[in-house]
Short mmCIF file of C-alpha atoms in Angstrom, two decimals:
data_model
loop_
_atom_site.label_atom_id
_atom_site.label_comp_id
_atom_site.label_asym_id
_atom_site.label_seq_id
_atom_site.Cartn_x
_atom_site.Cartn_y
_atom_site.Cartn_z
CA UNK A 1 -7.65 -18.31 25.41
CA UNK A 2 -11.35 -17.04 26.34
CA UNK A 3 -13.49 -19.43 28.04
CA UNK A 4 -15.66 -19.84 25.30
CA UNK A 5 -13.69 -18.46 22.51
CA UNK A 6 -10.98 -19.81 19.98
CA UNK A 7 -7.58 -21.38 20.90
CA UNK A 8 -4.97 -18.65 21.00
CA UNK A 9 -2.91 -20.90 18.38
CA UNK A 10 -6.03 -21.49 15.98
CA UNK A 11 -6.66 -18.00 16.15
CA UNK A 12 -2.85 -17.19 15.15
CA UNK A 13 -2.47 -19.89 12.36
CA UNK A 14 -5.84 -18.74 10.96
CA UNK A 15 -4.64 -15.23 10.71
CA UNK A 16 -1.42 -16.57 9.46
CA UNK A 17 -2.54 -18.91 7.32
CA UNK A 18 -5.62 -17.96 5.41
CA UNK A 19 -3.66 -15.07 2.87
CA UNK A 20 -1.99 -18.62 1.39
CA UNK A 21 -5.53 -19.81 0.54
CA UNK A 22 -6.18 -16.80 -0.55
CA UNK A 23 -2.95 -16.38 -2.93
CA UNK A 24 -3.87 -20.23 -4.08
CA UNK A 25 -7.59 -19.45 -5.18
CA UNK A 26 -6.40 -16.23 -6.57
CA UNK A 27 -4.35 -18.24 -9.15
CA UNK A 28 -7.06 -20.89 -10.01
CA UNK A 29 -10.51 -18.88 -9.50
CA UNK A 30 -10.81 -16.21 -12.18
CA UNK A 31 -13.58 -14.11 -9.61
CA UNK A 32 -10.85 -14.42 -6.89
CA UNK A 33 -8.56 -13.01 -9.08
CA UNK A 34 -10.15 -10.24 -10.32
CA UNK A 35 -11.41 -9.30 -6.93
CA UNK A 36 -7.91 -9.49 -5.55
CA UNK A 37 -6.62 -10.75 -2.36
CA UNK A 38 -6.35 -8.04 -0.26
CA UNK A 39 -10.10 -7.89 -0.95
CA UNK A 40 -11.09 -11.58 -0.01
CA UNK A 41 -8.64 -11.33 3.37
CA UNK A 42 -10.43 -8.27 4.46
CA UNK A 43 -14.01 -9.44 4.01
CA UNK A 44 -12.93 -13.10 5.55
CA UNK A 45 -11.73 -11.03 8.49
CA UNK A 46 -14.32 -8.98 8.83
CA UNK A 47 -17.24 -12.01 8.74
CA UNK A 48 -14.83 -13.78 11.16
CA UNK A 49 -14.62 -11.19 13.40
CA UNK A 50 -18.45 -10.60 13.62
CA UNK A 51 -19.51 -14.38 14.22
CA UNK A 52 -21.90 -14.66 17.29
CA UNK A 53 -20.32 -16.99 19.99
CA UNK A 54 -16.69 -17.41 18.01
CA UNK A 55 -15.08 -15.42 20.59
CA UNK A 56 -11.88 -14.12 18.89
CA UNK A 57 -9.40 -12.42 21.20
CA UNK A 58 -9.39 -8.67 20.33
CA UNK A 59 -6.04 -8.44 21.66
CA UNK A 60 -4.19 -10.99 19.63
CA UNK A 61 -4.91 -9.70 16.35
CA UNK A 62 -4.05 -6.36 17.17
CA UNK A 63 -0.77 -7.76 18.41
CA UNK A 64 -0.50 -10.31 15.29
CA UNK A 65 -1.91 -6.38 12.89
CA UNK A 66 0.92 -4.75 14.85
CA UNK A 67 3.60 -7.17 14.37
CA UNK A 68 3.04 -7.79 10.64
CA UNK A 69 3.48 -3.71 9.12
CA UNK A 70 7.01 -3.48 10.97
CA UNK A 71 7.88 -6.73 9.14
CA UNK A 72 6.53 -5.86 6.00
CA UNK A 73 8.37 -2.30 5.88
CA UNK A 74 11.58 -3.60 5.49
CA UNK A 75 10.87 -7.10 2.70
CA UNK A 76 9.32 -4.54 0.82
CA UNK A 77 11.95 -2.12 0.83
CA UNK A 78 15.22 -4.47 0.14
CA UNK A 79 14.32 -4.84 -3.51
CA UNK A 80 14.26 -0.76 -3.84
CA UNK A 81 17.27 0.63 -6.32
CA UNK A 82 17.95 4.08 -5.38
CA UNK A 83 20.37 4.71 -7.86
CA UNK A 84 17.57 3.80 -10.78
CA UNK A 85 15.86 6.71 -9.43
CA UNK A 86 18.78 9.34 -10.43
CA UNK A 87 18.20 7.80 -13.98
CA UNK A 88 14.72 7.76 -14.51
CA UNK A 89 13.74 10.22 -17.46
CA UNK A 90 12.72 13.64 -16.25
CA UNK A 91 9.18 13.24 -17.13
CA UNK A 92 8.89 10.16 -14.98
CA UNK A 93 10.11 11.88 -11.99
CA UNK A 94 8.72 15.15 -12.51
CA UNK A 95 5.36 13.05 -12.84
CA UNK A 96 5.45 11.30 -9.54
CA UNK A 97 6.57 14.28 -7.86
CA UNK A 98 3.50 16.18 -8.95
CA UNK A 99 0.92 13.10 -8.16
CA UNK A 100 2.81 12.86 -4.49
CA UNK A 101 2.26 16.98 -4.32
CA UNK A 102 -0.99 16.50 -5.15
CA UNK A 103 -1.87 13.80 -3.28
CA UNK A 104 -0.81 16.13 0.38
CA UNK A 105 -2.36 18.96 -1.06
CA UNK A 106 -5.53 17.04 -1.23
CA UNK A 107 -5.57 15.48 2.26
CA UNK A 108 -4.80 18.67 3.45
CA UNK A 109 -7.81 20.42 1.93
CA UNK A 110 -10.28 17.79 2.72
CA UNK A 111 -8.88 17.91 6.22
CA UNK A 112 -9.69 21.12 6.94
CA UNK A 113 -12.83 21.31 5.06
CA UNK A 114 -13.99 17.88 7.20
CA UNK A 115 -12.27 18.61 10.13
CA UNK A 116 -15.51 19.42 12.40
CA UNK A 117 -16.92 15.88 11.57
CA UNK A 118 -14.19 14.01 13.58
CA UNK A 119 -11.47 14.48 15.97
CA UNK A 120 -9.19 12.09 13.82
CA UNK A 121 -9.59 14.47 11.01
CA UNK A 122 -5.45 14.97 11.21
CA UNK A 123 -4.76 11.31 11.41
CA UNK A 124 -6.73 10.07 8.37
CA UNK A 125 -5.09 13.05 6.15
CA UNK A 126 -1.71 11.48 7.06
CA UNK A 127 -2.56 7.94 6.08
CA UNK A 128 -4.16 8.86 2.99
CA UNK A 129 -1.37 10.40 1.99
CA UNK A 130 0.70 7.97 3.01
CA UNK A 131 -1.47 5.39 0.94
CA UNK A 132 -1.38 7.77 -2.01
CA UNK A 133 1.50 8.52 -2.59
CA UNK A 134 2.88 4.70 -1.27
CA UNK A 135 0.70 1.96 -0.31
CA UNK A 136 -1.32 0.06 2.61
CA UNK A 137 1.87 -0.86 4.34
CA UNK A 138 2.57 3.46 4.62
CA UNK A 139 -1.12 4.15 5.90
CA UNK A 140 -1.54 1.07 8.16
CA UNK A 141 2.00 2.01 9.34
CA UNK A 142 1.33 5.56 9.92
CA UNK A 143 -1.99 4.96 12.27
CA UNK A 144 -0.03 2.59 14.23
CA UNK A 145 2.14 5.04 14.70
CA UNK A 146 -0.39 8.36 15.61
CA UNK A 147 -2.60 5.49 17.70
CA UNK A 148 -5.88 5.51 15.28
CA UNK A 149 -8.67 4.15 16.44
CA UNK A 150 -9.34 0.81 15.28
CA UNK A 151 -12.67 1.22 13.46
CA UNK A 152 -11.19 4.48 11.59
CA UNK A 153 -8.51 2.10 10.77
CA UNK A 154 -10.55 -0.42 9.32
CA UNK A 155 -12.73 1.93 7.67
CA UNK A 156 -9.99 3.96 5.90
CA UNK A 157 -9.06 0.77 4.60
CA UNK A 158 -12.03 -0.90 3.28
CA UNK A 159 -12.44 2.82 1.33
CA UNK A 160 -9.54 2.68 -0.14
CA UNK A 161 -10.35 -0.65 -1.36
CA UNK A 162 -14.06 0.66 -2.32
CA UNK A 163 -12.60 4.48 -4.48
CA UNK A 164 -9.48 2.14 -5.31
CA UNK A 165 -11.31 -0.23 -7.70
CA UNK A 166 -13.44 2.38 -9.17
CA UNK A 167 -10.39 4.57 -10.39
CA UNK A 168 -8.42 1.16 -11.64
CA UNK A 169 -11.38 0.41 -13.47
CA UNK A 170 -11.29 4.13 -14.91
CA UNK A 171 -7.34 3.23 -15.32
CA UNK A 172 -7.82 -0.04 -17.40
CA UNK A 173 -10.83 1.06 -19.72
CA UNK A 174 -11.15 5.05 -20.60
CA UNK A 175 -8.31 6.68 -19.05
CA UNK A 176 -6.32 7.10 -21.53
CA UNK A 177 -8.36 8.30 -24.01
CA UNK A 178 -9.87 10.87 -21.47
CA UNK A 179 -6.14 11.87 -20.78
CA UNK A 180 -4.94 12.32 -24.69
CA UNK A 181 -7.90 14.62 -25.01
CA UNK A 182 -5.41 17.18 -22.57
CA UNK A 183 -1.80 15.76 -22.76
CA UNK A 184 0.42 14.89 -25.24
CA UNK A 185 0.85 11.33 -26.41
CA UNK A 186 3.91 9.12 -25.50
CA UNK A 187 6.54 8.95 -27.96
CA UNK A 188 7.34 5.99 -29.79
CA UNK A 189 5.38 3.46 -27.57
CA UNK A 190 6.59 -0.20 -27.97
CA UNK A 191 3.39 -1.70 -27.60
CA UNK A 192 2.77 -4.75 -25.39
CA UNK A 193 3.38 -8.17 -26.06
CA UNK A 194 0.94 -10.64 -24.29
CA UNK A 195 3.12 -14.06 -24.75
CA UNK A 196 5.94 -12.30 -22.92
CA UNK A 197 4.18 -10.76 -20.05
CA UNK A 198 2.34 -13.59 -19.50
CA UNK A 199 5.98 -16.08 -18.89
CA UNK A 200 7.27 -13.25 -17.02
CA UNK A 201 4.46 -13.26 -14.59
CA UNK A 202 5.00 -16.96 -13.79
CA UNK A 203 6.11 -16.82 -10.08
CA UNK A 204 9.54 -19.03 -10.27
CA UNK A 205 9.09 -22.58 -7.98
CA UNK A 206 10.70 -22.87 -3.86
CA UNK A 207 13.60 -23.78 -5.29
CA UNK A 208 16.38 -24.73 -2.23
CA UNK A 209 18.32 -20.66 -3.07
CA UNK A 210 14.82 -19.20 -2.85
CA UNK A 211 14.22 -20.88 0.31
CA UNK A 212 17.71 -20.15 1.96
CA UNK A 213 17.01 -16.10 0.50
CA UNK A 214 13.95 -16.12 1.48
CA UNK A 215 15.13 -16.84 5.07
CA UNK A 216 17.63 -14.12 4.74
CA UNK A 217 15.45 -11.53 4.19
CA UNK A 218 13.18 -12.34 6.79
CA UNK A 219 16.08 -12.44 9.56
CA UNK A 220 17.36 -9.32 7.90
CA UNK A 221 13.81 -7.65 8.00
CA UNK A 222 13.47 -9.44 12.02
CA UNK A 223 16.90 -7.94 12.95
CA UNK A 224 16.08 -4.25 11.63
CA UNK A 225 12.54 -4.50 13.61
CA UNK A 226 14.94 -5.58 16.61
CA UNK A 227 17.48 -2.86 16.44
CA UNK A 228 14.90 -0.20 15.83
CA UNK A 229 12.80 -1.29 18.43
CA UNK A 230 15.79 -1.58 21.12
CA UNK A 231 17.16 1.96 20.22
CA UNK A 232 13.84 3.73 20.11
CA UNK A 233 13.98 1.75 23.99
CA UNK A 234 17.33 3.04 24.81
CA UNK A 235 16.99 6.70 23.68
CA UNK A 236 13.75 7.32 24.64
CA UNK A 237 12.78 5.04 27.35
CA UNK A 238 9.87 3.75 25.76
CA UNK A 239 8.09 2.89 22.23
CA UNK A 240 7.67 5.30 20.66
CA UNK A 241 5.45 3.59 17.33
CA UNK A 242 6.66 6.97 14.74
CA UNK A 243 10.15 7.08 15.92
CA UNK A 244 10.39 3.13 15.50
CA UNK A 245 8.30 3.24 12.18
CA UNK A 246 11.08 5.57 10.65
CA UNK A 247 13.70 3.92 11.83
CA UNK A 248 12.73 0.59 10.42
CA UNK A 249 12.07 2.37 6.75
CA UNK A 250 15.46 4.84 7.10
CA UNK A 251 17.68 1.22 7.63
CA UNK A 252 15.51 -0.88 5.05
CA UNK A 253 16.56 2.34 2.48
CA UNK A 254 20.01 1.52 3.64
CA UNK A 255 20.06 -2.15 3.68
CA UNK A 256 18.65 -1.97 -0.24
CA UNK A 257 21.86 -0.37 -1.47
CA UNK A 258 23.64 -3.45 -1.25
CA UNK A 259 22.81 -5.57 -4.47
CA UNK A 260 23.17 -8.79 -2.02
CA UNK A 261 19.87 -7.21 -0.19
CA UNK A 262 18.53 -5.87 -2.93
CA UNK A 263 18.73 -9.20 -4.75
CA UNK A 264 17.51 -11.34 -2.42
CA UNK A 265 14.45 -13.72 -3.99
CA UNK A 266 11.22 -13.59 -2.51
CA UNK A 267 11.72 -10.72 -0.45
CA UNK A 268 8.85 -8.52 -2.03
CA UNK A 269 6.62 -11.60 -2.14
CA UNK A 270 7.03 -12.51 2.10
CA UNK A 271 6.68 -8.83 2.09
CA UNK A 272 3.21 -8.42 0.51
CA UNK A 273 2.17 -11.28 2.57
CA UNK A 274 2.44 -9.85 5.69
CA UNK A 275 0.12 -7.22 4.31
CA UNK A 276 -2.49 -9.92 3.86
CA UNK A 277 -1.56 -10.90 7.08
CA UNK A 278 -2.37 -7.46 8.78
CA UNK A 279 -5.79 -7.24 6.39
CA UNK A 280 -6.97 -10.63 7.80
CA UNK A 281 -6.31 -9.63 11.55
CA UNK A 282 -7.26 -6.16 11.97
CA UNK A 283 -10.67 -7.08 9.68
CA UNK A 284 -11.51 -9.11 13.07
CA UNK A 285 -11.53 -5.86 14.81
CA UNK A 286 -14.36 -4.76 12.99
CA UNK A 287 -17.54 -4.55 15.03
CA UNK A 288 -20.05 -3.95 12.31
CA UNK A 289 -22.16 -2.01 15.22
CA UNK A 290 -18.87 0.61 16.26
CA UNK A 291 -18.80 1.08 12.25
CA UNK A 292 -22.25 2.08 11.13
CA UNK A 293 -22.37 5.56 12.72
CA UNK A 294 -18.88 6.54 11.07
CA UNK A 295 -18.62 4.48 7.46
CA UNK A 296 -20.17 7.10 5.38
CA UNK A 297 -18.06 10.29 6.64
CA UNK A 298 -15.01 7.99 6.32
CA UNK A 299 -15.78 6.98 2.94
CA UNK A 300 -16.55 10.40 2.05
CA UNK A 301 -13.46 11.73 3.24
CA UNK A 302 -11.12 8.79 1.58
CA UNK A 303 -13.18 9.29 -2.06
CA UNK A 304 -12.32 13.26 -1.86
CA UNK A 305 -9.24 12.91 -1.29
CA UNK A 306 -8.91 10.27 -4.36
CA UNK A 307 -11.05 12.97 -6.52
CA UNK A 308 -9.06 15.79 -5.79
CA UNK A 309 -5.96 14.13 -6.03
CA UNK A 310 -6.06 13.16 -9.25
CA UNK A 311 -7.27 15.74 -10.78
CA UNK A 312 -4.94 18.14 -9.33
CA UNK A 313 -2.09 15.92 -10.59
CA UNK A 314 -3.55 15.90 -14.19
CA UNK A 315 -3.69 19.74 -14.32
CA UNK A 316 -0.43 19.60 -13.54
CA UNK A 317 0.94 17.14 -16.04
CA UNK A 318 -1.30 19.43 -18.71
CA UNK A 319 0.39 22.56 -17.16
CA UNK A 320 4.41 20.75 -17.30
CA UNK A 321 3.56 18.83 -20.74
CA UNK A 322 3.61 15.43 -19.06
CA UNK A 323 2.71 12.91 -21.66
CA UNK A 324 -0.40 10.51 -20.97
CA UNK A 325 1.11 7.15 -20.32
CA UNK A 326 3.43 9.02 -17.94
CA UNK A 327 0.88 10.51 -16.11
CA UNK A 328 -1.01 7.64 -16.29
CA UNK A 329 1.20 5.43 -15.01
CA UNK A 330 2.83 7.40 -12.55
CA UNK A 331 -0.64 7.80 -10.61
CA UNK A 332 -1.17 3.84 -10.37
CA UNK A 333 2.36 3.77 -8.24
CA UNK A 334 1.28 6.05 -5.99
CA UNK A 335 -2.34 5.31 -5.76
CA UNK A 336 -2.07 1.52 -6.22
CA UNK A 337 1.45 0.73 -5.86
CA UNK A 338 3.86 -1.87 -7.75
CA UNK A 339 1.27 -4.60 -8.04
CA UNK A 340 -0.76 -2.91 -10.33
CA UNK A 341 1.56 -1.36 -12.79
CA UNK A 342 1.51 -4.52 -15.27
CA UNK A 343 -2.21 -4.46 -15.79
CA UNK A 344 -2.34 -0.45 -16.06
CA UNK A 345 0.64 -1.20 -18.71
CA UNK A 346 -1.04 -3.82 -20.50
CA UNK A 347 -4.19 -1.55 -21.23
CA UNK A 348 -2.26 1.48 -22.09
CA UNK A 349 -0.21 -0.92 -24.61
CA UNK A 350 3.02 0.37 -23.74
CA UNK A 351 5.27 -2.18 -22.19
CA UNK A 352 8.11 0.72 -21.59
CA UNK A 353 6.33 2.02 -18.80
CA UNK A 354 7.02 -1.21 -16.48
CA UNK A 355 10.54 -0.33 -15.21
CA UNK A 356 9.75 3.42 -14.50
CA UNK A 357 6.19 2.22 -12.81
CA UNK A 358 7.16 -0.51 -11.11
CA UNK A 359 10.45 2.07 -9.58
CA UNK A 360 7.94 4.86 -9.24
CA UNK A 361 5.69 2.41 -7.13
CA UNK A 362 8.70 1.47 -4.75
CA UNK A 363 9.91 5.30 -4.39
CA UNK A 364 6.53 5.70 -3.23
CA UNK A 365 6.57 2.79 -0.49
CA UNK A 366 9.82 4.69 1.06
CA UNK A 367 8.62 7.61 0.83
CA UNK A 368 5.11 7.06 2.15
CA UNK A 369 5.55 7.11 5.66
CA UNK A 370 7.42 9.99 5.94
CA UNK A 371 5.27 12.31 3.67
CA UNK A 372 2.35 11.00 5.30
CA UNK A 373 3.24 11.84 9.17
CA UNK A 374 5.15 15.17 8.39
CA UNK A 375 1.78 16.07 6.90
CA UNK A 376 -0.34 14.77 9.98
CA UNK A 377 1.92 16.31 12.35
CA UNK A 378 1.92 19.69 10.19
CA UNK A 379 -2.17 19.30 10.76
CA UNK A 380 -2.25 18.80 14.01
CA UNK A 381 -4.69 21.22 15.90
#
C-alpha cells in the first residue's frame, strides 16, 4: 500500500464490490435504473479516482481492469449457440452482416479523415468497431491488447456511454416510425405482452445448482484464461495481450458447443459483472487534468463513427429490402449488445424479435474482437 493511500485489500474489495451495490440500487431506485449500471460504476470510479489525498494505487486497478476482460470473454461466450445462427431467417443475418459492414466501414473513414489529430487514430477505429459491432468487453479487450493509452481508454468509453444513450433514446421513441418511412414493415408482428416479459425478467434466486454452475463456469472461464495465457508463454516467449485475447474467445466459441457449457446458470450474469468490474477500476485511472486536452476530439471521433454507422447500415437495409424491426433490432445487438434487446423489443411491440436479437447480440460479442483488430491492424500506418 502507499504511505498515505488506501489498503491494497480495500482498494480491491471496493473495486470488486461496488458493481453489487450498484446491481442492488439498480433494482430498487427507478433513476439508477434508467441510468444503468455501467453508468453509475464509471462515474463512482471516476470521482474515486480524482479524490485529493485518497491515494489509490494506479497500478492495482489496471491489474484488477486487466484481469477482469479476459474473465469476462469467456462467461459471456458459454451461453452462445452457434448452431441457432445457421437458422436464423435470412433477413436477420443479412441485417447484422450489413450493420457489422457498416460499422468497419465507418471507423475506417473517420480514421483516416481524423487521423492527423492523434497518433492512436488506428487503435480507437479498432475498438469502435469492436464495440459496434459487439460490446465493451470487445473494445476494452481490443486496447488491452494494441496497449491504448489509458485516458483514450477511458475516454472512448465514457463516449460510447454519452452517443450510446442518445441513439437508444432515438431507438425507444421515434425510430421506428423514422425507419417505416424507408423500409418495409415486419410481417405479421405478434405484438408484446407486458405481464409476460415482466415474469420473465425476474432474475431466478442462488439456488444451491446455480451456485455449484455458477462455480463451474467461473473455473471453466479461469482455466481457458490459464491455458491461453501459458501457450501464448510457451510459443512465443512472452504475452503477447492479441494473441492471448483470441485465444481466450476462439476456446470460449468452442467450449459453448457443448449444451453442458452452454447451459450453465449464471454464466452471462458473472460475466457482465466483471464488466462492471473493469468500468469501476479503470474509471480510477482517470485524471480529469490528462483528459481535458483530448475529451472533445475523442468524443468527436466515437459520435462519427455512431452517425455514419448507422446510417450506412439503413441505406443498406432500404437497398436489400430489410424490414424495420429487423433493421432495427439488429443495430441494438451490435451497437448495444444483448442487454438492450428487450427494451428496443418492447417499444417496437414485437416480441418475435427477442430470440434473433438477443442471438444477433451474442454473434456480435464473438465476433467483436476479431473484426475489430483485423481492422486496426489493416490501419496501421
Amino acid at each position: 500500500m502507499n504511505a498515505m493511500g488506501l489498503p491494497s485489500f480495500l482498494q480491491v474489495l471496493t473495486l470488486v464490490g461496488f458493481p453489487g451495490l450498484a446491481l442492488l440500487a439498480a433494482r430498487h431506485f427507478k433513476p439508477v435504473a434508467w441510468v444503468g449500471p455501467v453508468v453509475v460504476c464509471y462515474a463512482f470510479g471516476i470521482i474515486l479516482g480524482n479524490i485529493p489525498g485518497l491515494g489509490l494505487q494506479e497500478r492495482l486497478s489496471l491489474s484488477v481492469s486487466e484481469a477482469a476482460v479476459p474473465l469476462a470473454i469467456p462467461l459471456l461466450l458459454f451461453t452462445t449457440n452457434v448452431p441457432r445462427w445457421m437458422r436464423l431467417a435470412r433477413p436477420t443475418l443479412l441485417s447484422f452482416g450489413l450493420a457489422c459492414l457498416s460499422a468497419m466501414v465507418a471507423a475506417t473513414v473517420v480514421g483516416f479523415a481524423l487521423s492527423d489529430r492523434s497518433d492512436e487514430w488506428w487503435k480507437m477505429s479498432g475498438m469502435l468497431v469492436g464495440v459496434y459491432t459487439g460490446g465493451t468487453a470487445n473494445m476494452n479487450a481490443i486496447g488491452l491488447a494494441l496497449h491504448v493509452r489509458d485516458e483514450t481508454l477511458i475516454l472512448l468509453n465514457t463516449a460510447d456511454i454519452v452517443v450510446g444513450a442518445v441513439y437508444l433514446l432515438i431507438l425507444v421513441t421515434v425510430a421506428q416510425r423514422i425507419a417505416l418511412l424507408f423500409l418495409p414493415r415486419f410481417p405479421n408482428a405478434t405484438g408484446w405482452d407486458d405481464t409476460e416479459a415482466q415474469e420473465a425478467e425476474q432474475a431466478p434466486g442462488l439456488t444451491a445448482s446455480r451456485v455449484r454452475g455458477m462455480a463451474r463456469a467461473f473455473l471453466l472461464a479461469a482455466l481457458i484464461v490459464g491455458v491461453s495465457v501459458g501457450g501464448t508463454l510457451l510459443v512465443f516467449g512472452g504475452l503477447e495481450a492479441p494473441v492471448v485475447l483470441l485465444l481466450i474467445t476462439s476456446l470460449s466459441l468452442a467450449a459453448s458447443f457443448s449444451p453442458s457449457v452452454r447451459e450453465l446458470p449464471g454464466s452471462y450474469a458473472m460475466g457482465d459483472y466483471a464488466l462492471l468490474v473493469f468500468c469501476v477500476a479503470v474509471g480510477t485511472l482517470a485524471d480529469a487534468s490528462r483528459m481535458r486536452d483530448t475529451g472533445l476530439f475523442v468524443f468527436v471521433f466515437c459520435a462519427a463513427v455512431v452517425v455514419l454507422a448507422v446510417g450506412l447500415h439503413f441505406a443498406l437495409a432500404a437497398l436489400f429490402r430489410i424490414d424495420a424491426d429487423t433493421a432495427l433490432i439488429t443495430s441494438t445487438a451490435t451497437i448495444f449488445g444483448p442487454p438492450f434487446i428487450g427494451p428496443v423489443a418492447r417499444a417496437l411491440r414485437n416480441r418475435e424479435l427477442m430470440v434473433s436479437g438477443l442471438t444477433t447480440g451474442i454473434m456480435g460479442y464473438a465476433l467483436g474482437t476479431y473484426l475489430g483488430l483485423a481492422v486496426a491492424w489493416l490501419l496501421r500506418p
